[in-house]
mmCIF file of N, CA and C in Angstrom:
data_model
loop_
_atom_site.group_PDB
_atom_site.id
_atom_site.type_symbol
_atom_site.label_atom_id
_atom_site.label_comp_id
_atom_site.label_asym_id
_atom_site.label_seq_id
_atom_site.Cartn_x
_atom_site.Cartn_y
_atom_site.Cartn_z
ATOM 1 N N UNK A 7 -43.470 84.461 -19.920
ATOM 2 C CA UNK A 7 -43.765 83.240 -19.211
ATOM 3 C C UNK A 7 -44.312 82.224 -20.204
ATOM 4 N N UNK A 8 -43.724 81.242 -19.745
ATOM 5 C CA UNK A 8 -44.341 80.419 -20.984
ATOM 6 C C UNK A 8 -45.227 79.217 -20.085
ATOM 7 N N UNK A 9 -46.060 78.212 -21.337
ATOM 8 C CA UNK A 9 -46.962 77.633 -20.536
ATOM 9 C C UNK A 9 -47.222 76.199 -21.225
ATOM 10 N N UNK A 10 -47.854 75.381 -20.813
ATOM 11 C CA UNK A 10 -48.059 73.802 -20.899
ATOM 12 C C UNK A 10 -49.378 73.756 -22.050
ATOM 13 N N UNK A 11 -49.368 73.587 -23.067
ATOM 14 C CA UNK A 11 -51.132 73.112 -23.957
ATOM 15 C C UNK A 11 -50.798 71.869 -23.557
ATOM 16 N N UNK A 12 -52.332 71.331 -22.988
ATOM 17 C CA UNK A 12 -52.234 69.780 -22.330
ATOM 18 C C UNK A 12 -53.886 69.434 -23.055
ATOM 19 N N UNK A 13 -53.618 68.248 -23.730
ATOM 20 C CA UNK A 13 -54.837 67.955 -24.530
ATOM 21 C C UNK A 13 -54.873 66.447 -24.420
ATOM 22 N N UNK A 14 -56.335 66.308 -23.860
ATOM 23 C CA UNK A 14 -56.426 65.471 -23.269
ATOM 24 C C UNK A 14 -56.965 64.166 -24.655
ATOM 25 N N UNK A 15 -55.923 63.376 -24.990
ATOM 26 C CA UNK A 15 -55.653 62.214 -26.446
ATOM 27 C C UNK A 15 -56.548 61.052 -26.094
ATOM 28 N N UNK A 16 -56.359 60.786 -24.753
ATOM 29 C CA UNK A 16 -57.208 58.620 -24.411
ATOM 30 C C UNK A 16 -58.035 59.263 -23.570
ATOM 31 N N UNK A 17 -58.397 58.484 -23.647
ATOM 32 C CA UNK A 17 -59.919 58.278 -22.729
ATOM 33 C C UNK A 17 -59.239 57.645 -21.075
ATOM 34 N N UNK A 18 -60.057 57.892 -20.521
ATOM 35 C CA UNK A 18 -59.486 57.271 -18.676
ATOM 36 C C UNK A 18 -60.646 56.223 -18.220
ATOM 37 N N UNK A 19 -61.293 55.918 -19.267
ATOM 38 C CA UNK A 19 -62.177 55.333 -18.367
ATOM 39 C C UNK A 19 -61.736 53.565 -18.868
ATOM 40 N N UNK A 20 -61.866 53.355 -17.528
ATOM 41 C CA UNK A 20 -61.396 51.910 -16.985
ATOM 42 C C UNK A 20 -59.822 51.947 -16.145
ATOM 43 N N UNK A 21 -59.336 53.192 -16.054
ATOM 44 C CA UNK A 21 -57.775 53.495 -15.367
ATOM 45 C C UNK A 21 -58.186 53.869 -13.586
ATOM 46 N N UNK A 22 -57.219 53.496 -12.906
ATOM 47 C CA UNK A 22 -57.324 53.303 -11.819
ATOM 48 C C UNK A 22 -57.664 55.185 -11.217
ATOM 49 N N UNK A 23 -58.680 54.782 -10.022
ATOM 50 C CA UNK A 23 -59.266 56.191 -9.622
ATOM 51 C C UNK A 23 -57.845 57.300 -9.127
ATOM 52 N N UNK A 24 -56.486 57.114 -9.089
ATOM 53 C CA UNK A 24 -55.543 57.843 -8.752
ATOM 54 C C UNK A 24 -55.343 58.495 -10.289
ATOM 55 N N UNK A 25 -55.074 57.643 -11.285
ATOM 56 C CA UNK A 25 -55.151 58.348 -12.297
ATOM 57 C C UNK A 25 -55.862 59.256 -12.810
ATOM 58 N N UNK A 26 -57.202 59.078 -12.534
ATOM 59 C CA UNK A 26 -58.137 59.846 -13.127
ATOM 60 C C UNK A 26 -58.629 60.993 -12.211
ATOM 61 N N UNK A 27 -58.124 60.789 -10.879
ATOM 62 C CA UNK A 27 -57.553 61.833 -10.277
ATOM 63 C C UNK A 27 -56.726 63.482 -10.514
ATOM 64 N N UNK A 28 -55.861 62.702 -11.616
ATOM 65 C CA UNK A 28 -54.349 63.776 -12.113
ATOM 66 C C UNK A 28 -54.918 64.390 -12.767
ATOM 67 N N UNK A 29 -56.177 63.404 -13.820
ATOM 68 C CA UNK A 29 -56.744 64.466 -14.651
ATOM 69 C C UNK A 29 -57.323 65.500 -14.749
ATOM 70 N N UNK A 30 -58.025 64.994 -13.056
ATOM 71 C CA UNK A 30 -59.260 65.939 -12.849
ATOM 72 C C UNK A 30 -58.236 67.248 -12.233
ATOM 73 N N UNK A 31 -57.171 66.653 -11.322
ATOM 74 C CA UNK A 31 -56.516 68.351 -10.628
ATOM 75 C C UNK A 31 -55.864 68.986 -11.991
ATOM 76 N N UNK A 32 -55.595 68.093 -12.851
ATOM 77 C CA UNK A 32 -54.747 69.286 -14.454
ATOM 78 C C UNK A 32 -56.221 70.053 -15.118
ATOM 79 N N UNK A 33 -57.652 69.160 -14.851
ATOM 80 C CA UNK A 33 -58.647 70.152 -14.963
ATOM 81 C C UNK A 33 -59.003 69.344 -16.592
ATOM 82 N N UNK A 34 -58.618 68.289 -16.801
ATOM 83 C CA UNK A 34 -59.520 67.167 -18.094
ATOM 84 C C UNK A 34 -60.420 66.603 -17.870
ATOM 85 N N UNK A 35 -61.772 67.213 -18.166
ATOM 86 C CA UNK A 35 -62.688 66.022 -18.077
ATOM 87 C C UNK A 35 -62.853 65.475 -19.196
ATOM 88 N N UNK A 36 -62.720 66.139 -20.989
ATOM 89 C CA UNK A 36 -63.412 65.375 -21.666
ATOM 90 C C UNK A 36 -62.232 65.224 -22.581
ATOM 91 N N UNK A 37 -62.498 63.972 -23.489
ATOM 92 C CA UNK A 37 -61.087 63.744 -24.539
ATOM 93 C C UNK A 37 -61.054 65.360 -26.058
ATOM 94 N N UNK A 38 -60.110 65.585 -26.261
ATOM 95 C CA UNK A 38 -59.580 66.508 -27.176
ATOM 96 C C UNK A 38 -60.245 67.849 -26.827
ATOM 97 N N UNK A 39 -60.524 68.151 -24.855
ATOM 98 C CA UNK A 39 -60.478 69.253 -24.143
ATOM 99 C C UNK A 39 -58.993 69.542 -23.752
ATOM 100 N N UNK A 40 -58.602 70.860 -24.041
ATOM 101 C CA UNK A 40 -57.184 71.486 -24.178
ATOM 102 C C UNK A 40 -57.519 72.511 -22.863
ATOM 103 N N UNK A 41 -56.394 72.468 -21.899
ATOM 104 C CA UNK A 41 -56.073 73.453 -20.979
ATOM 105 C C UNK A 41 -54.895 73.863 -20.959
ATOM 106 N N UNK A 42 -54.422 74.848 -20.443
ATOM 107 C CA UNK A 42 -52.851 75.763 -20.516
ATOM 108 C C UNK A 42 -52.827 75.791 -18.580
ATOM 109 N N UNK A 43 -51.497 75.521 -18.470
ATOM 110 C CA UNK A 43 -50.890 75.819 -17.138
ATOM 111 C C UNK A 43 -49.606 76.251 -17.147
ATOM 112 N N UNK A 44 -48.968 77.163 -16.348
ATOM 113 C CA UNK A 44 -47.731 77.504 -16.457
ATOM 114 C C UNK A 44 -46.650 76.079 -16.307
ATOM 115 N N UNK A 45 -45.599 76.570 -16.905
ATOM 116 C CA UNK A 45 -44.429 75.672 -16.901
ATOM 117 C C UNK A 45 -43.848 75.655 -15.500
ATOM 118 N N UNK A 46 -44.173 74.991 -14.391
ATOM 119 C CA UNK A 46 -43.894 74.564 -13.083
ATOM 120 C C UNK A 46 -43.420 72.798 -12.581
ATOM 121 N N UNK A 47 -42.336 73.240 -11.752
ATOM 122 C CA UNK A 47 -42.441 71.553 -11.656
ATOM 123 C C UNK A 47 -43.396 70.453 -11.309
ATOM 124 N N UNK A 48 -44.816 70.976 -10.765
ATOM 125 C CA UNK A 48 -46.055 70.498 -10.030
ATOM 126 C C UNK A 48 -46.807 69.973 -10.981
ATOM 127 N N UNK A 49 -47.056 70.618 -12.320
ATOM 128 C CA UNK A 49 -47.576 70.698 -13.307
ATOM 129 C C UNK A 49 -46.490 69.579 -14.573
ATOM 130 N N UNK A 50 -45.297 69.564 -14.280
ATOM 131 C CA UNK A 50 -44.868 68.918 -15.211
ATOM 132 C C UNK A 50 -44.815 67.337 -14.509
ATOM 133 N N UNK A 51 -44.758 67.238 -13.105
ATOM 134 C CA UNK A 51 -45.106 65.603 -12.541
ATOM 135 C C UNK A 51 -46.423 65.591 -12.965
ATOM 136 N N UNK A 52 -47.232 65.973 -12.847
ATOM 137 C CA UNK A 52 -48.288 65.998 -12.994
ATOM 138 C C UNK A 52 -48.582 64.922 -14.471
ATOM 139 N N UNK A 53 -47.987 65.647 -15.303
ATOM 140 C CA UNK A 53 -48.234 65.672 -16.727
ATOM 141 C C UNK A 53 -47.391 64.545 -17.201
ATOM 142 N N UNK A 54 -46.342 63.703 -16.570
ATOM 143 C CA UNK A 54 -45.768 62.533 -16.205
ATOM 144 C C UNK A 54 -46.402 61.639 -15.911
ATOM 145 N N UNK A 55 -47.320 61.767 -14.665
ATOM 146 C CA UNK A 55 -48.530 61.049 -14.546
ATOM 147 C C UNK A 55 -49.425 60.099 -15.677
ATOM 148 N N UNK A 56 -49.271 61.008 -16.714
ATOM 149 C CA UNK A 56 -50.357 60.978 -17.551
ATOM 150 C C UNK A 56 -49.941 60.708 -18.827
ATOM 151 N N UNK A 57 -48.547 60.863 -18.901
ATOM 152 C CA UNK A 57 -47.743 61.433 -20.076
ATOM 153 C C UNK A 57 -48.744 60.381 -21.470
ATOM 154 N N UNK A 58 -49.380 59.005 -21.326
ATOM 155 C CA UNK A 58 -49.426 58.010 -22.234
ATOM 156 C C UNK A 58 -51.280 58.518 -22.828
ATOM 157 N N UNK A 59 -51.952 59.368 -21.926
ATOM 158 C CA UNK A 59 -53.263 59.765 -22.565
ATOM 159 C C UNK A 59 -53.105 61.291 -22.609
ATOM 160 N N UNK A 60 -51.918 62.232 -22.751
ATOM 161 C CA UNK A 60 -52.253 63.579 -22.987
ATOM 162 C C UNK A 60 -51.193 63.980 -24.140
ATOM 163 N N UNK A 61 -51.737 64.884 -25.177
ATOM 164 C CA UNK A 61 -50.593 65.329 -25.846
ATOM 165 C C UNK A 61 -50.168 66.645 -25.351
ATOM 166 N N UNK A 62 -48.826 66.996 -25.034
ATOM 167 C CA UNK A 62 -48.262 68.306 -24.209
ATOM 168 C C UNK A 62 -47.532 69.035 -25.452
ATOM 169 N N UNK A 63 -47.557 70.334 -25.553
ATOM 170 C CA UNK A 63 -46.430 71.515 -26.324
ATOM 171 C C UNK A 63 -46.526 72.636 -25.420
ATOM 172 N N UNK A 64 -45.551 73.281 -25.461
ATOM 173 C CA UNK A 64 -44.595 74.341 -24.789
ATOM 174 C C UNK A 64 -45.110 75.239 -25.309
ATOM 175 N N UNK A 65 -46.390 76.905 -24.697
ATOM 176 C CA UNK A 65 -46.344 77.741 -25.771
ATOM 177 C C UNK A 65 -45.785 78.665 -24.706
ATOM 178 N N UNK A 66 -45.753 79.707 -25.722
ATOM 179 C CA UNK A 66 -45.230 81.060 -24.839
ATOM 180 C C UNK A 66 -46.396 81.583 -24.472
ATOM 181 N N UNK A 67 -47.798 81.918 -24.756
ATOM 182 C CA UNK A 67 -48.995 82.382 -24.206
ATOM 183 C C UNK A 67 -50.107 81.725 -24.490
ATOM 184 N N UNK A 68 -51.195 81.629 -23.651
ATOM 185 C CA UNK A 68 -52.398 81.611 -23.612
ATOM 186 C C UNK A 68 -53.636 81.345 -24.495
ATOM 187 N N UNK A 69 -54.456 80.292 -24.693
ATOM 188 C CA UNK A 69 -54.887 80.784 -25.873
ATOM 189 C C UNK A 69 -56.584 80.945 -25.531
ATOM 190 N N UNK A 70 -56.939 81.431 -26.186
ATOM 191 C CA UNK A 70 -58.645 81.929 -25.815
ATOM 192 C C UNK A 70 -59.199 80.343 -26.431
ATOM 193 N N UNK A 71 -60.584 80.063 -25.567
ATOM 194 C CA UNK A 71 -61.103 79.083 -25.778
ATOM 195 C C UNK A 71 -61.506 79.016 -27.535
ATOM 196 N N UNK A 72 -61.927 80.532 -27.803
ATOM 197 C CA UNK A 72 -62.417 80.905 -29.141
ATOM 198 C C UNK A 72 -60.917 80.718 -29.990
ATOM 199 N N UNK A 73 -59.825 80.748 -29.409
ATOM 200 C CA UNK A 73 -58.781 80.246 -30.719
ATOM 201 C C UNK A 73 -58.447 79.272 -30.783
ATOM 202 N N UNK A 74 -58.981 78.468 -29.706
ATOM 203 C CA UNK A 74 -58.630 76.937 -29.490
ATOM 204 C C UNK A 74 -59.532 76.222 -30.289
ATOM 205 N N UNK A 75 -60.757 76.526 -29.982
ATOM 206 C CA UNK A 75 -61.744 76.429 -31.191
ATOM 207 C C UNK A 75 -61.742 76.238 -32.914
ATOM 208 N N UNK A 76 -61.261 77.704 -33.346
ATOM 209 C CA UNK A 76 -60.740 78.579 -34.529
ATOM 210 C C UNK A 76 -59.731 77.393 -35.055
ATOM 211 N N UNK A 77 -58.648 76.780 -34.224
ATOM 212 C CA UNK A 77 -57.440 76.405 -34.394
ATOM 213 C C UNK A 77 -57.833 74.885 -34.698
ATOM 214 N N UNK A 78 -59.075 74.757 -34.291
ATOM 215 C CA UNK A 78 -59.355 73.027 -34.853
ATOM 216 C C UNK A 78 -60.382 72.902 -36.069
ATOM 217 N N UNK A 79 -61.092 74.040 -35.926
ATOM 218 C CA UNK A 79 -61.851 74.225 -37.164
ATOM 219 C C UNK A 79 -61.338 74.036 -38.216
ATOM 220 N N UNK A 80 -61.877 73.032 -39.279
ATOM 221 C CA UNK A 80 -60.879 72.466 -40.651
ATOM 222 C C UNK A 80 -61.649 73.635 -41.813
ATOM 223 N N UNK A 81 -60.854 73.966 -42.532
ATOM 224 C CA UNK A 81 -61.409 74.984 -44.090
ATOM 225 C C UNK A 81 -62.487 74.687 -43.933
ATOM 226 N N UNK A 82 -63.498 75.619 -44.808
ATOM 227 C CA UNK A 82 -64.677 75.554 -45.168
ATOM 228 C C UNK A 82 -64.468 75.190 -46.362
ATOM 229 N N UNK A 83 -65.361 74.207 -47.053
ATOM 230 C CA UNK A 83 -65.656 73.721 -48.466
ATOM 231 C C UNK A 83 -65.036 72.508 -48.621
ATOM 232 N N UNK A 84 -64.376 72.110 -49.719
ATOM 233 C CA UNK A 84 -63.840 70.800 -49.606
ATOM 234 C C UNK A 84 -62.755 70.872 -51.057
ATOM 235 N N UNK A 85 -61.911 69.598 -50.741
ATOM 236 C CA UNK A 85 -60.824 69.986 -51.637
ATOM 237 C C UNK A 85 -60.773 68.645 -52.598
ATOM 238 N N UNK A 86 -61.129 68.618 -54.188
ATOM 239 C CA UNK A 86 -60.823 66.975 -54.687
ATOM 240 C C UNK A 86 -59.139 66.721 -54.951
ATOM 241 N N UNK A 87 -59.196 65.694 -53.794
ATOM 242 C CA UNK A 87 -57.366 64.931 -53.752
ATOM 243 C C UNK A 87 -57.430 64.364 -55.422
ATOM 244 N N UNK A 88 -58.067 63.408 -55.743
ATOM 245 C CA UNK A 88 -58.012 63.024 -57.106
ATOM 246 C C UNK A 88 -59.380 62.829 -57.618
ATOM 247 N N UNK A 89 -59.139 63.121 -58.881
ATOM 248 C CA UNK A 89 -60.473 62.519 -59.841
ATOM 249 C C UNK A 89 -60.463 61.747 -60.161
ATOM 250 N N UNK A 90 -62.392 61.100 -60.409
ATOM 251 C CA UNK A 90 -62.209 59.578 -60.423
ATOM 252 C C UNK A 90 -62.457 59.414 -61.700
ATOM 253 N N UNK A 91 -62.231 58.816 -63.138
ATOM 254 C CA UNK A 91 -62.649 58.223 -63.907
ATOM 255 C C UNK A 91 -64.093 57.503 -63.826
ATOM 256 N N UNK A 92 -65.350 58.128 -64.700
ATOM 257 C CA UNK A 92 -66.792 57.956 -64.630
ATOM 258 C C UNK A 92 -66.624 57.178 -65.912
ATOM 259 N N UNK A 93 -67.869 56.190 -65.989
ATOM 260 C CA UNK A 93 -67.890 55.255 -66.648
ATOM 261 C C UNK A 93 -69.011 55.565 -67.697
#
């Protein structure tokens, strides 16, 4: 079964209370909060609704809040793109 990652990109505030409606039944309250729903047609109007403040991908399973987490977490330490010439 595969399923909807729906991540919530704009902000809703100042959008009319029907909109911010869709968000609340897909279950977004806060911006770059990610939820999974199965691939249904209810869920994909839904997500039409909205299509201009959510980013959507197709996974095949589930992901734990802790890999959703994991999965935004950037490296530890830091990387020099270029060196600067010291004077």
């Amino acid at each position: 079964m595969s399923f909807f990652r729906i991540t919530l990109h704009r902000s809703a505030i100042g959008l009319p209370e029907r909109t911010r409606g869709v968000l609340a039944a897909l279950g977004l309250r806060k911006r770059m909060q990610t939820v999974f729903h199965p691939v249904e047609p209810q869920f994909a109007g839904m997500i039409f609704k909205v299509k201009e403040l959510v980013r959507v991908e197709q996974v095949q399973s589930r992901s734990s809040a802790a890999e959703v987490r994991r999965a935004r977490t950037p490296d530890a330490g830091f990387y020099v793109e270029k060196a600067v010439r010291r004077m």
